[in-house]
Amino acid sequence: MTTEAGVPSVHVIADAFVEQYYRIMGQLPQQACRFYVDASVVSRPRPDGTMMSFTSVEAIDKHFLSCDYSTTFEVVSVHSQNSFKDGILIMVIGFLTGKDKVKRNFSQTFYFARQNTSDYSLAYDVLNDIFRYIDEEETSTPITLPVVESVPAAEADELNMTEPIREIDDSVENSFNASEGKNVVDAQKPTEPVTETVAPQPDGAKREFY
């Protein structure tokens, strides 16, 4: 990845943030709120697996202080991408071990928004933060699709033969393609980035933060 001279890559920034973030969460959770602003949204799982969200620095700080963060974080992988307005999307996969000595796999995603500084220095805030245990069961109700009965080939051929054949004038067809073809292509463009599924790396790649 190429960057401007003297400007670290998003991967360097992401790695530095992750190391600092999990050290503070494990040792000084009362200082963790400094990564956030009042516009930040933090989502965490409830005991039943459903998600709850907090916004404002005060609410985020209150939540962090109410949790048991006497834990060890093992970071297995860190992936990052450039995002909107020089922001950075960061995804972390790792393990968390609490006082109960139970080791749980987790995934955490951050959106790192760049601050508008007068001296153009690199400064970021965590605008979005979603944490979830990967090993917990999904609580959402599965969607049941209707069963479509297959039509025998002979019957399908008979149905096709009974349909009237419609002829399309070449000039009308060409006019339709020219005027509406672009809209069809635009409608099929994805509006959200595709999230890459990352498999945990071997134990040798883990980094522990206490």
mmCIF file of the C-alpha atoms, coordinates in Angstrom:
data_MODEL
# 
_entry.id   MODEL 
# 
loop_
_atom_site.group_PDB 
_atom_site.id 
_atom_site.type_symbol 
_atom_site.label_atom_id 
_atom_site.label_alt_id 
_atom_site.label_comp_id 
_atom_site.label_asym_id 
_atom_site.label_entity_id 
_atom_site.label_seq_id 
_atom_site.pdbx_PDB_ins_code 
_atom_site.Cartn_x 
_atom_site.Cartn_y 
_atom_site.Cartn_z 
_atom_site.occupancy 
_atom_site.B_iso_or_equiv 
_atom_site.pdbx_formal_charge 
_atom_site.auth_seq_id 
_atom_site.auth_comp_id 
_atom_site.auth_asym_id 
_atom_site.auth_atom_id 
_atom_site.pdbx_PDB_model_num 
ATOM 1   C CA . MET A 1 1   ? 0.000   0.000   0.000   1.00 0.00 ? 1   MET A CA 1 
ATOM 2   C CA . THR A 1 2   ? 1.438   3.399   -0.951  1.00 0.00 ? 2   THR A CA 1 
ATOM 3   C CA . THR A 1 3   ? 1.047   6.440   1.274   1.00 0.00 ? 3   THR A CA 1 
ATOM 4   C CA . GLU A 1 4   ? 2.279   9.992   1.315   1.00 0.00 ? 4   GLU A CA 1 
ATOM 5   C CA . ALA A 1 5   ? 5.829   10.502  2.540   1.00 0.00 ? 5   ALA A CA 1 
ATOM 6   C CA . GLY A 1 6   ? 5.967   10.359  6.324   1.00 0.00 ? 6   GLY A CA 1 
ATOM 7   C CA . VAL A 1 7   ? 2.350   9.190   6.687   1.00 0.00 ? 7   VAL A CA 1 
ATOM 8   C CA . PRO A 1 8   ? 1.952   5.697   8.206   1.00 0.00 ? 8   PRO A CA 1 
ATOM 9   C CA . SER A 1 9   ? -0.253  3.176   6.443   1.00 0.00 ? 9   SER A CA 1 
ATOM 10  C CA . VAL A 1 10  ? -3.684  2.246   7.783   1.00 0.00 ? 10  VAL A CA 1 
ATOM 11  C CA . HIS A 1 11  ? -2.260  -1.106  8.886   1.00 0.00 ? 11  HIS A CA 1 
ATOM 12  C CA . VAL A 1 12  ? 0.409   0.561   11.026  1.00 0.00 ? 12  VAL A CA 1 
ATOM 13  C CA . ILE A 1 13  ? -2.181  2.889   12.580  1.00 0.00 ? 13  ILE A CA 1 
ATOM 14  C CA . ALA A 1 14  ? -4.594  0.001   13.212  1.00 0.00 ? 14  ALA A CA 1 
ATOM 15  C CA . ASP A 1 15  ? -1.950  -2.201  14.841  1.00 0.00 ? 15  ASP A CA 1 
ATOM 16  C CA . ALA A 1 16  ? -0.799  0.635   17.122  1.00 0.00 ? 16  ALA A CA 1 
ATOM 17  C CA . PHE A 1 17  ? -4.373  1.418   18.153  1.00 0.00 ? 17  PHE A CA 1 
ATOM 18  C CA . VAL A 1 18  ? -5.270  -2.219  18.856  1.00 0.00 ? 18  VAL A CA 1 
ATOM 19  C CA . GLU A 1 19  ? -2.241  -2.740  21.096  1.00 0.00 ? 19  GLU A CA 1 
ATOM 20  C CA . GLN A 1 20  ? -2.967  0.432   23.078  1.00 0.00 ? 20  GLN A CA 1 
ATOM 21  C CA . TYR A 1 21  ? -6.726  -0.174  23.258  1.00 0.00 ? 21  TYR A CA 1 
ATOM 22  C CA . TYR A 1 22  ? -6.598  -3.674  24.731  1.00 0.00 ? 22  TYR A CA 1 
ATOM 23  C CA . ARG A 1 23  ? -3.863  -2.766  27.217  1.00 0.00 ? 23  ARG A CA 1 
ATOM 24  C CA . ILE A 1 24  ? -6.043  0.042   28.553  1.00 0.00 ? 24  ILE A CA 1 
ATOM 25  C CA . MET A 1 25  ? -9.162  -2.146  28.593  1.00 0.00 ? 25  MET A CA 1 
ATOM 26  C CA . GLY A 1 26  ? -7.299  -4.773  30.623  1.00 0.00 ? 26  GLY A CA 1 
ATOM 27  C CA . GLN A 1 27  ? -5.445  -2.453  33.016  1.00 0.00 ? 27  GLN A CA 1 
ATOM 28  C CA . LEU A 1 28  ? -7.117  0.985   33.097  1.00 0.00 ? 28  LEU A CA 1 
ATOM 29  C CA . PRO A 1 29  ? -10.738 0.676   31.884  1.00 0.00 ? 29  PRO A CA 1 
ATOM 30  C CA . GLN A 1 30  ? -11.541 4.042   33.482  1.00 0.00 ? 30  GLN A CA 1 
ATOM 31  C CA . GLN A 1 31  ? -9.430  5.646   30.747  1.00 0.00 ? 31  GLN A CA 1 
ATOM 32  C CA . ALA A 1 32  ? -10.994 3.757   27.828  1.00 0.00 ? 32  ALA A CA 1 
ATOM 33  C CA . CYS A 1 33  ? -13.609 6.453   27.211  1.00 0.00 ? 33  CYS A CA 1 
ATOM 34  C CA . ARG A 1 34  ? -10.901 8.791   25.917  1.00 0.00 ? 34  ARG A CA 1 
ATOM 35  C CA . PHE A 1 35  ? -10.999 6.937   22.586  1.00 0.00 ? 35  PHE A CA 1 
ATOM 36  C CA . TYR A 1 36  ? -14.627 8.000   22.041  1.00 0.00 ? 36  TYR A CA 1 
ATOM 37  C CA . VAL A 1 37  ? -16.674 11.170  21.441  1.00 0.00 ? 37  VAL A CA 1 
ATOM 38  C CA . ASP A 1 38  ? -20.311 12.023  22.179  1.00 0.00 ? 38  ASP A CA 1 
ATOM 39  C CA . ALA A 1 39  ? -21.301 10.941  18.655  1.00 0.00 ? 39  ALA A CA 1 
ATOM 40  C CA . SER A 1 40  ? -19.771 7.476   19.165  1.00 0.00 ? 40  SER A CA 1 
ATOM 41  C CA . VAL A 1 41  ? -21.959 4.363   19.258  1.00 0.00 ? 41  VAL A CA 1 
ATOM 42  C CA . VAL A 1 42  ? -20.791 1.326   21.238  1.00 0.00 ? 42  VAL A CA 1 
ATOM 43  C CA . SER A 1 43  ? -22.641 -2.013  20.988  1.00 0.00 ? 43  SER A CA 1 
ATOM 44  C CA . ARG A 1 44  ? -22.212 -4.895  23.416  1.00 0.00 ? 44  ARG A CA 1 
ATOM 45  C CA . PRO A 1 45  ? -24.008 -8.238  23.954  1.00 0.00 ? 45  PRO A CA 1 
ATOM 46  C CA . ARG A 1 46  ? -26.432 -8.734  26.820  1.00 0.00 ? 46  ARG A CA 1 
ATOM 47  C CA . PRO A 1 47  ? -26.303 -11.980 28.829  1.00 0.00 ? 47  PRO A CA 1 
ATOM 48  C CA . ASP A 1 48  ? -28.990 -13.433 26.538  1.00 0.00 ? 48  ASP A CA 1 
ATOM 49  C CA . GLY A 1 49  ? -26.955 -12.599 23.422  1.00 0.00 ? 49  GLY A CA 1 
ATOM 50  C CA . THR A 1 50  ? -29.056 -9.684  22.167  1.00 0.00 ? 50  THR A CA 1 
ATOM 51  C CA . MET A 1 51  ? -27.223 -6.423  21.506  1.00 0.00 ? 51  MET A CA 1 
ATOM 52  C CA . MET A 1 52  ? -27.455 -3.136  23.390  1.00 0.00 ? 52  MET A CA 1 
ATOM 53  C CA . SER A 1 53  ? -25.935 0.189   22.314  1.00 0.00 ? 53  SER A CA 1 
ATOM 54  C CA . PHE A 1 54  ? -24.558 3.209   24.145  1.00 0.00 ? 54  PHE A CA 1 
ATOM 55  C CA . THR A 1 55  ? -23.855 6.709   22.898  1.00 0.00 ? 55  THR A CA 1 
ATOM 56  C CA . SER A 1 56  ? -22.190 9.750   24.509  1.00 0.00 ? 56  SER A CA 1 
ATOM 57  C CA . VAL A 1 57  ? -18.894 9.567   26.354  1.00 0.00 ? 57  VAL A CA 1 
ATOM 58  C CA . GLU A 1 58  ? -20.652 9.560   29.732  1.00 0.00 ? 58  GLU A CA 1 
ATOM 59  C CA . ALA A 1 59  ? -22.824 6.532   28.923  1.00 0.00 ? 59  ALA A CA 1 
ATOM 60  C CA . ILE A 1 60  ? -19.910 4.646   27.370  1.00 0.00 ? 60  ILE A CA 1 
ATOM 61  C CA . ASP A 1 61  ? -17.687 5.336   30.385  1.00 0.00 ? 61  ASP A CA 1 
ATOM 62  C CA . LYS A 1 62  ? -20.440 4.232   32.778  1.00 0.00 ? 62  LYS A CA 1 
ATOM 63  C CA . HIS A 1 63  ? -20.825 0.960   30.905  1.00 0.00 ? 63  HIS A CA 1 
ATOM 64  C CA . PHE A 1 64  ? -17.092 0.228   30.861  1.00 0.00 ? 64  PHE A CA 1 
ATOM 65  C CA . LEU A 1 65  ? -16.765 0.873   34.598  1.00 0.00 ? 65  LEU A CA 1 
ATOM 66  C CA . SER A 1 66  ? -19.700 -1.447  35.340  1.00 0.00 ? 66  SER A CA 1 
ATOM 67  C CA . CYS A 1 67  ? -18.070 -4.380  33.548  1.00 0.00 ? 67  CYS A CA 1 
ATOM 68  C CA . ASP A 1 68  ? -15.538 -6.872  34.822  1.00 0.00 ? 68  ASP A CA 1 
ATOM 69  C CA . TYR A 1 69  ? -12.520 -6.124  32.696  1.00 0.00 ? 69  TYR A CA 1 
ATOM 70  C CA . SER A 1 70  ? -9.991  -8.020  34.827  1.00 0.00 ? 70  SER A CA 1 
ATOM 71  C CA . THR A 1 71  ? -9.296  -9.989  31.706  1.00 0.00 ? 71  THR A CA 1 
ATOM 72  C CA . THR A 1 72  ? -6.590  -11.086 29.341  1.00 0.00 ? 72  THR A CA 1 
ATOM 73  C CA . PHE A 1 73  ? -7.016  -10.260 25.661  1.00 0.00 ? 73  PHE A CA 1 
ATOM 74  C CA . GLU A 1 74  ? -5.325  -12.405 23.027  1.00 0.00 ? 74  GLU A CA 1 
ATOM 75  C CA . VAL A 1 75  ? -5.403  -10.793 19.595  1.00 0.00 ? 75  VAL A CA 1 
ATOM 76  C CA . VAL A 1 76  ? -5.294  -13.383 16.830  1.00 0.00 ? 76  VAL A CA 1 
ATOM 77  C CA . SER A 1 77  ? -5.684  -11.097 13.815  1.00 0.00 ? 77  SER A CA 1 
ATOM 78  C CA . VAL A 1 78  ? -6.123  -7.431  12.923  1.00 0.00 ? 78  VAL A CA 1 
ATOM 79  C CA . HIS A 1 79  ? -7.494  -6.384  9.528   1.00 0.00 ? 79  HIS A CA 1 
ATOM 80  C CA . SER A 1 80  ? -7.944  -2.805  8.375   1.00 0.00 ? 80  SER A CA 1 
ATOM 81  C CA . GLN A 1 81  ? -9.176  -0.848  5.358   1.00 0.00 ? 81  GLN A CA 1 
ATOM 82  C CA . ASN A 1 82  ? -9.286  2.760   4.208   1.00 0.00 ? 82  ASN A CA 1 
ATOM 83  C CA . SER A 1 83  ? -12.793 4.122   4.624   1.00 0.00 ? 83  SER A CA 1 
ATOM 84  C CA . PHE A 1 84  ? -14.931 7.214   4.117   1.00 0.00 ? 84  PHE A CA 1 
ATOM 85  C CA . LYS A 1 85  ? -13.237 10.629  4.568   1.00 0.00 ? 85  LYS A CA 1 
ATOM 86  C CA . ASP A 1 86  ? -9.838  9.148   5.467   1.00 0.00 ? 86  ASP A CA 1 
ATOM 87  C CA . GLY A 1 87  ? -11.396 6.968   8.157   1.00 0.00 ? 87  GLY A CA 1 
ATOM 88  C CA . ILE A 1 88  ? -10.201 3.455   8.932   1.00 0.00 ? 88  ILE A CA 1 
ATOM 89  C CA . LEU A 1 89  ? -12.264 0.284   9.372   1.00 0.00 ? 89  LEU A CA 1 
ATOM 90  C CA . ILE A 1 90  ? -10.645 -2.152  11.802  1.00 0.00 ? 90  ILE A CA 1 
ATOM 91  C CA . MET A 1 91  ? -11.701 -5.735  12.547  1.00 0.00 ? 91  MET A CA 1 
ATOM 92  C CA . VAL A 1 92  ? -10.153 -7.710  15.398  1.00 0.00 ? 92  VAL A CA 1 
ATOM 93  C CA . ILE A 1 93  ? -10.459 -11.440 16.086  1.00 0.00 ? 93  ILE A CA 1 
ATOM 94  C CA . GLY A 1 94  ? -9.209  -12.808 19.374  1.00 0.00 ? 94  GLY A CA 1 
ATOM 95  C CA . PHE A 1 95  ? -9.825  -14.502 22.704  1.00 0.00 ? 95  PHE A CA 1 
ATOM 96  C CA . LEU A 1 96  ? -10.884 -13.054 26.053  1.00 0.00 ? 96  LEU A CA 1 
ATOM 97  C CA . THR A 1 97  ? -10.256 -14.762 29.388  1.00 0.00 ? 97  THR A CA 1 
ATOM 98  C CA . GLY A 1 98  ? -11.963 -13.386 32.508  1.00 0.00 ? 98  GLY A CA 1 
ATOM 99  C CA . LYS A 1 99  ? -11.766 -14.071 36.238  1.00 0.00 ? 99  LYS A CA 1 
ATOM 100 C CA . ASP A 1 100 ? -13.681 -17.306 35.719  1.00 0.00 ? 100 ASP A CA 1 
ATOM 101 C CA . LYS A 1 101 ? -10.786 -18.534 33.520  1.00 0.00 ? 101 LYS A CA 1 
ATOM 102 C CA . VAL A 1 102 ? -13.222 -19.229 30.687  1.00 0.00 ? 102 VAL A CA 1 
ATOM 103 C CA . LYS A 1 103 ? -11.658 -18.485 27.306  1.00 0.00 ? 103 LYS A CA 1 
ATOM 104 C CA . ARG A 1 104 ? -14.088 -17.089 24.737  1.00 0.00 ? 104 ARG A CA 1 
ATOM 105 C CA . ASN A 1 105 ? -13.640 -16.195 21.093  1.00 0.00 ? 105 ASN A CA 1 
ATOM 106 C CA . PHE A 1 106 ? -14.669 -12.646 20.181  1.00 0.00 ? 106 PHE A CA 1 
ATOM 107 C CA . SER A 1 107 ? -14.916 -10.316 17.211  1.00 0.00 ? 107 SER A CA 1 
ATOM 108 C CA . GLN A 1 108 ? -14.691 -6.529  17.491  1.00 0.00 ? 108 GLN A CA 1 
ATOM 109 C CA . THR A 1 109 ? -15.106 -3.962  14.729  1.00 0.00 ? 109 THR A CA 1 
ATOM 110 C CA . PHE A 1 110 ? -14.141 -0.287  14.946  1.00 0.00 ? 110 PHE A CA 1 
ATOM 111 C CA . TYR A 1 111 ? -14.704 2.661   12.649  1.00 0.00 ? 111 TYR A CA 1 
ATOM 112 C CA . PHE A 1 112 ? -11.839 5.079   13.213  1.00 0.00 ? 112 PHE A CA 1 
ATOM 113 C CA . ALA A 1 113 ? -12.881 8.609   12.157  1.00 0.00 ? 113 ALA A CA 1 
ATOM 114 C CA . ARG A 1 114 ? -10.129 11.094  11.419  1.00 0.00 ? 114 ARG A CA 1 
ATOM 115 C CA . GLN A 1 115 ? -10.308 14.380  13.326  1.00 0.00 ? 115 GLN A CA 1 
ATOM 116 C CA . ASN A 1 116 ? -10.175 17.735  11.556  1.00 0.00 ? 116 ASN A CA 1 
ATOM 117 C CA . THR A 1 117 ? -7.045  19.175  13.133  1.00 0.00 ? 117 THR A CA 1 
ATOM 118 C CA . SER A 1 118 ? -5.703  22.636  12.330  1.00 0.00 ? 118 SER A CA 1 
ATOM 119 C CA . ASP A 1 119 ? -2.144  21.352  11.909  1.00 0.00 ? 119 ASP A CA 1 
ATOM 120 C CA . TYR A 1 120 ? -3.218  18.387  9.708   1.00 0.00 ? 120 TYR A CA 1 
ATOM 121 C CA . SER A 1 121 ? -1.795  15.920  12.227  1.00 0.00 ? 121 SER A CA 1 
ATOM 122 C CA . LEU A 1 122 ? -3.075  12.350  12.384  1.00 0.00 ? 122 LEU A CA 1 
ATOM 123 C CA . ALA A 1 123 ? -5.718  12.104  15.108  1.00 0.00 ? 123 ALA A CA 1 
ATOM 124 C CA . TYR A 1 124 ? -8.636  9.687   15.266  1.00 0.00 ? 124 TYR A CA 1 
ATOM 125 C CA . ASP A 1 125 ? -11.749 8.951   17.324  1.00 0.00 ? 125 ASP A CA 1 
ATOM 126 C CA . VAL A 1 126 ? -13.613 5.651   17.604  1.00 0.00 ? 126 VAL A CA 1 
ATOM 127 C CA . LEU A 1 127 ? -16.974 6.530   16.073  1.00 0.00 ? 127 LEU A CA 1 
ATOM 128 C CA . ASN A 1 128 ? -18.397 2.976   15.963  1.00 0.00 ? 128 ASN A CA 1 
ATOM 129 C CA . ASP A 1 129 ? -17.501 -0.044  18.092  1.00 0.00 ? 129 ASP A CA 1 
ATOM 130 C CA . ILE A 1 130 ? -19.249 -3.424  17.897  1.00 0.00 ? 130 ILE A CA 1 
ATOM 131 C CA . PHE A 1 131 ? -18.113 -6.271  20.152  1.00 0.00 ? 131 PHE A CA 1 
ATOM 132 C CA . ARG A 1 132 ? -19.568 -9.764  20.023  1.00 0.00 ? 132 ARG A CA 1 
ATOM 133 C CA . TYR A 1 133 ? -18.710 -13.236 21.232  1.00 0.00 ? 133 TYR A CA 1 
ATOM 134 C CA . ILE A 1 134 ? -18.400 -15.535 18.257  1.00 0.00 ? 134 ILE A CA 1 
ATOM 135 C CA . ASP A 1 135 ? -19.289 -18.683 20.208  1.00 0.00 ? 135 ASP A CA 1 
ATOM 136 C CA . GLU A 1 136 ? -22.722 -17.492 21.339  1.00 0.00 ? 136 GLU A CA 1 
ATOM 137 C CA . GLU A 1 137 ? -25.813 -18.864 19.629  1.00 0.00 ? 137 GLU A CA 1 
ATOM 138 C CA . GLU A 1 138 ? -27.794 -16.659 17.307  1.00 0.00 ? 138 GLU A CA 1 
ATOM 139 C CA . THR A 1 139 ? -30.977 -15.404 18.944  1.00 0.00 ? 139 THR A CA 1 
ATOM 140 C CA . SER A 1 140 ? -32.701 -14.150 15.825  1.00 0.00 ? 140 SER A CA 1 
ATOM 141 C CA . THR A 1 141 ? -35.638 -16.121 14.458  1.00 0.00 ? 141 THR A CA 1 
ATOM 142 C CA . PRO A 1 142 ? -34.728 -17.978 11.266  1.00 0.00 ? 142 PRO A CA 1 
ATOM 143 C CA . ILE A 1 143 ? -36.675 -17.058 8.155   1.00 0.00 ? 143 ILE A CA 1 
ATOM 144 C CA . THR A 1 144 ? -38.604 -19.941 6.592   1.00 0.00 ? 144 THR A CA 1 
ATOM 145 C CA . LEU A 1 145 ? -38.867 -19.696 2.840   1.00 0.00 ? 145 LEU A CA 1 
ATOM 146 C CA . PRO A 1 146 ? -41.984 -21.054 1.099   1.00 0.00 ? 146 PRO A CA 1 
ATOM 147 C CA . VAL A 1 147 ? -41.637 -24.404 -0.634  1.00 0.00 ? 147 VAL A CA 1 
ATOM 148 C CA . VAL A 1 148 ? -42.003 -24.168 -4.395  1.00 0.00 ? 148 VAL A CA 1 
ATOM 149 C CA . GLU A 1 149 ? -43.246 -27.361 -6.014  1.00 0.00 ? 149 GLU A CA 1 
ATOM 150 C CA . SER A 1 150 ? -41.402 -28.392 -9.140  1.00 0.00 ? 150 SER A CA 1 
ATOM 151 C CA . VAL A 1 151 ? -43.317 -28.706 -12.396 1.00 0.00 ? 151 VAL A CA 1 
ATOM 152 C CA . PRO A 1 152 ? -42.718 -31.845 -14.515 1.00 0.00 ? 152 PRO A CA 1 
ATOM 153 C CA . ALA A 1 153 ? -40.754 -31.151 -17.684 1.00 0.00 ? 153 ALA A CA 1 
ATOM 154 C CA . ALA A 1 154 ? -43.559 -32.357 -19.977 1.00 0.00 ? 154 ALA A CA 1 
ATOM 155 C CA . GLU A 1 155 ? -46.098 -30.105 -18.247 1.00 0.00 ? 155 GLU A CA 1 
ATOM 156 C CA . ALA A 1 156 ? -43.697 -27.162 -18.374 1.00 0.00 ? 156 ALA A CA 1 
ATOM 157 C CA . ASP A 1 157 ? -43.235 -27.640 -22.129 1.00 0.00 ? 157 ASP A CA 1 
ATOM 158 C CA . GLU A 1 158 ? -47.002 -27.724 -22.574 1.00 0.00 ? 158 GLU A CA 1 
ATOM 159 C CA . LEU A 1 159 ? -47.396 -24.488 -20.618 1.00 0.00 ? 159 LEU A CA 1 
ATOM 160 C CA . ASN A 1 160 ? -44.725 -22.820 -22.698 1.00 0.00 ? 160 ASN A CA 1 
ATOM 161 C CA . MET A 1 161 ? -46.404 -23.879 -25.939 1.00 0.00 ? 161 MET A CA 1 
ATOM 162 C CA . THR A 1 162 ? -49.738 -22.374 -24.865 1.00 0.00 ? 162 THR A CA 1 
ATOM 163 C CA . GLU A 1 163 ? -48.203 -18.959 -24.199 1.00 0.00 ? 163 GLU A CA 1 
ATOM 164 C CA . PRO A 1 164 ? -48.647 -16.553 -27.122 1.00 0.00 ? 164 PRO A CA 1 
ATOM 165 C CA . ILE A 1 165 ? -45.459 -15.452 -28.831 1.00 0.00 ? 165 ILE A CA 1 
ATOM 166 C CA . ARG A 1 166 ? -44.956 -11.705 -28.571 1.00 0.00 ? 166 ARG A CA 1 
ATOM 167 C CA . GLU A 1 167 ? -42.846 -9.995  -31.189 1.00 0.00 ? 167 GLU A CA 1 
ATOM 168 C CA . ILE A 1 168 ? -40.853 -6.951  -30.089 1.00 0.00 ? 168 ILE A CA 1 
ATOM 169 C CA . ASP A 1 169 ? -40.119 -4.318  -32.661 1.00 0.00 ? 169 ASP A CA 1 
ATOM 170 C CA . ASP A 1 170 ? -36.357 -3.814  -32.956 1.00 0.00 ? 170 ASP A CA 1 
ATOM 171 C CA . SER A 1 171 ? -36.617 -0.032  -32.681 1.00 0.00 ? 171 SER A CA 1 
ATOM 172 C CA . VAL A 1 172 ? -38.624 -0.264  -29.432 1.00 0.00 ? 172 VAL A CA 1 
ATOM 173 C CA . GLU A 1 173 ? -36.234 -2.809  -27.929 1.00 0.00 ? 173 GLU A CA 1 
ATOM 174 C CA . ASN A 1 174 ? -33.190 -0.732  -28.810 1.00 0.00 ? 174 ASN A CA 1 
ATOM 175 C CA . SER A 1 175 ? -34.820 2.391   -27.386 1.00 0.00 ? 175 SER A CA 1 
ATOM 176 C CA . PHE A 1 176 ? -35.562 0.587   -24.109 1.00 0.00 ? 176 PHE A CA 1 
ATOM 177 C CA . ASN A 1 177 ? -32.021 -0.703  -23.773 1.00 0.00 ? 177 ASN A CA 1 
ATOM 178 C CA . ALA A 1 178 ? -30.531 2.704   -24.453 1.00 0.00 ? 178 ALA A CA 1 
ATOM 179 C CA . SER A 1 179 ? -32.763 4.622   -22.048 1.00 0.00 ? 179 SER A CA 1 
ATOM 180 C CA . GLU A 1 180 ? -33.122 2.149   -19.184 1.00 0.00 ? 180 GLU A CA 1 
ATOM 181 C CA . GLY A 1 181 ? -30.094 -0.100  -19.396 1.00 0.00 ? 181 GLY A CA 1 
ATOM 182 C CA . LYS A 1 182 ? -27.973 2.197   -17.225 1.00 0.00 ? 182 LYS A CA 1 
ATOM 183 C CA . ASN A 1 183 ? -30.580 2.284   -14.473 1.00 0.00 ? 183 ASN A CA 1 
ATOM 184 C CA . VAL A 1 184 ? -30.594 -1.493  -14.292 1.00 0.00 ? 184 VAL A CA 1 
ATOM 185 C CA . VAL A 1 185 ? -26.824 -1.621  -13.852 1.00 0.00 ? 185 VAL A CA 1 
ATOM 186 C CA . ASP A 1 186 ? -26.849 1.120   -11.229 1.00 0.00 ? 186 ASP A CA 1 
ATOM 187 C CA . ALA A 1 187 ? -29.527 -0.658  -9.222  1.00 0.00 ? 187 ALA A CA 1 
ATOM 188 C CA . GLN A 1 188 ? -27.348 -3.726  -8.967  1.00 0.00 ? 188 GLN A CA 1 
ATOM 189 C CA . LYS A 1 189 ? -24.371 -1.907  -7.495  1.00 0.00 ? 189 LYS A CA 1 
ATOM 190 C CA . PRO A 1 190 ? -23.747 -2.795  -3.852  1.00 0.00 ? 190 PRO A CA 1 
ATOM 191 C CA . THR A 1 191 ? -24.323 0.068   -1.419  1.00 0.00 ? 191 THR A CA 1 
ATOM 192 C CA . GLU A 1 192 ? -22.330 -1.387  1.448   1.00 0.00 ? 192 GLU A CA 1 
ATOM 193 C CA . PRO A 1 193 ? -18.781 -2.758  1.631   1.00 0.00 ? 193 PRO A CA 1 
ATOM 194 C CA . VAL A 1 194 ? -18.396 -6.507  1.743   1.00 0.00 ? 194 VAL A CA 1 
ATOM 195 C CA . THR A 1 195 ? -17.102 -7.700  5.057   1.00 0.00 ? 195 THR A CA 1 
ATOM 196 C CA . GLU A 1 196 ? -14.279 -10.161 4.728   1.00 0.00 ? 196 GLU A CA 1 
ATOM 197 C CA . THR A 1 197 ? -14.573 -13.275 6.872   1.00 0.00 ? 197 THR A CA 1 
ATOM 198 C CA . VAL A 1 198 ? -11.254 -13.862 8.550   1.00 0.00 ? 198 VAL A CA 1 
ATOM 199 C CA . ALA A 1 199 ? -10.180 -17.200 9.949   1.00 0.00 ? 199 ALA A CA 1 
ATOM 200 C CA . PRO A 1 200 ? -8.186  -17.143 13.217  1.00 0.00 ? 200 PRO A CA 1 
ATOM 201 C CA . GLN A 1 201 ? -4.422  -17.392 12.714  1.00 0.00 ? 201 GLN A CA 1 
ATOM 202 C CA . PRO A 1 202 ? -2.194  -20.035 14.330  1.00 0.00 ? 202 PRO A CA 1 
ATOM 203 C CA . ASP A 1 203 ? -1.360  -19.608 18.010  1.00 0.00 ? 203 ASP A CA 1 
ATOM 204 C CA . GLY A 1 204 ? 2.053   -18.268 17.105  1.00 0.00 ? 204 GLY A CA 1 
ATOM 205 C CA . ALA A 1 205 ? 0.473   -15.112 15.730  1.00 0.00 ? 205 ALA A CA 1 
ATOM 206 C CA . LYS A 1 206 ? -1.385  -14.233 18.936  1.00 0.00 ? 206 LYS A CA 1 
ATOM 207 C CA . ARG A 1 207 ? -0.551  -11.145 20.961  1.00 0.00 ? 207 ARG A CA 1 
ATOM 208 C CA . GLU A 1 208 ? -1.572  -11.054 24.613  1.00 0.00 ? 208 GLU A CA 1 
ATOM 209 C CA . PHE A 1 209 ? -2.542  -7.906  26.520  1.00 0.00 ? 209 PHE A CA 1 
ATOM 210 C CA . TYR A 1 210 ? -2.995  -7.930  30.285  1.00 0.00 ? 210 TYR A CA 1 
# 
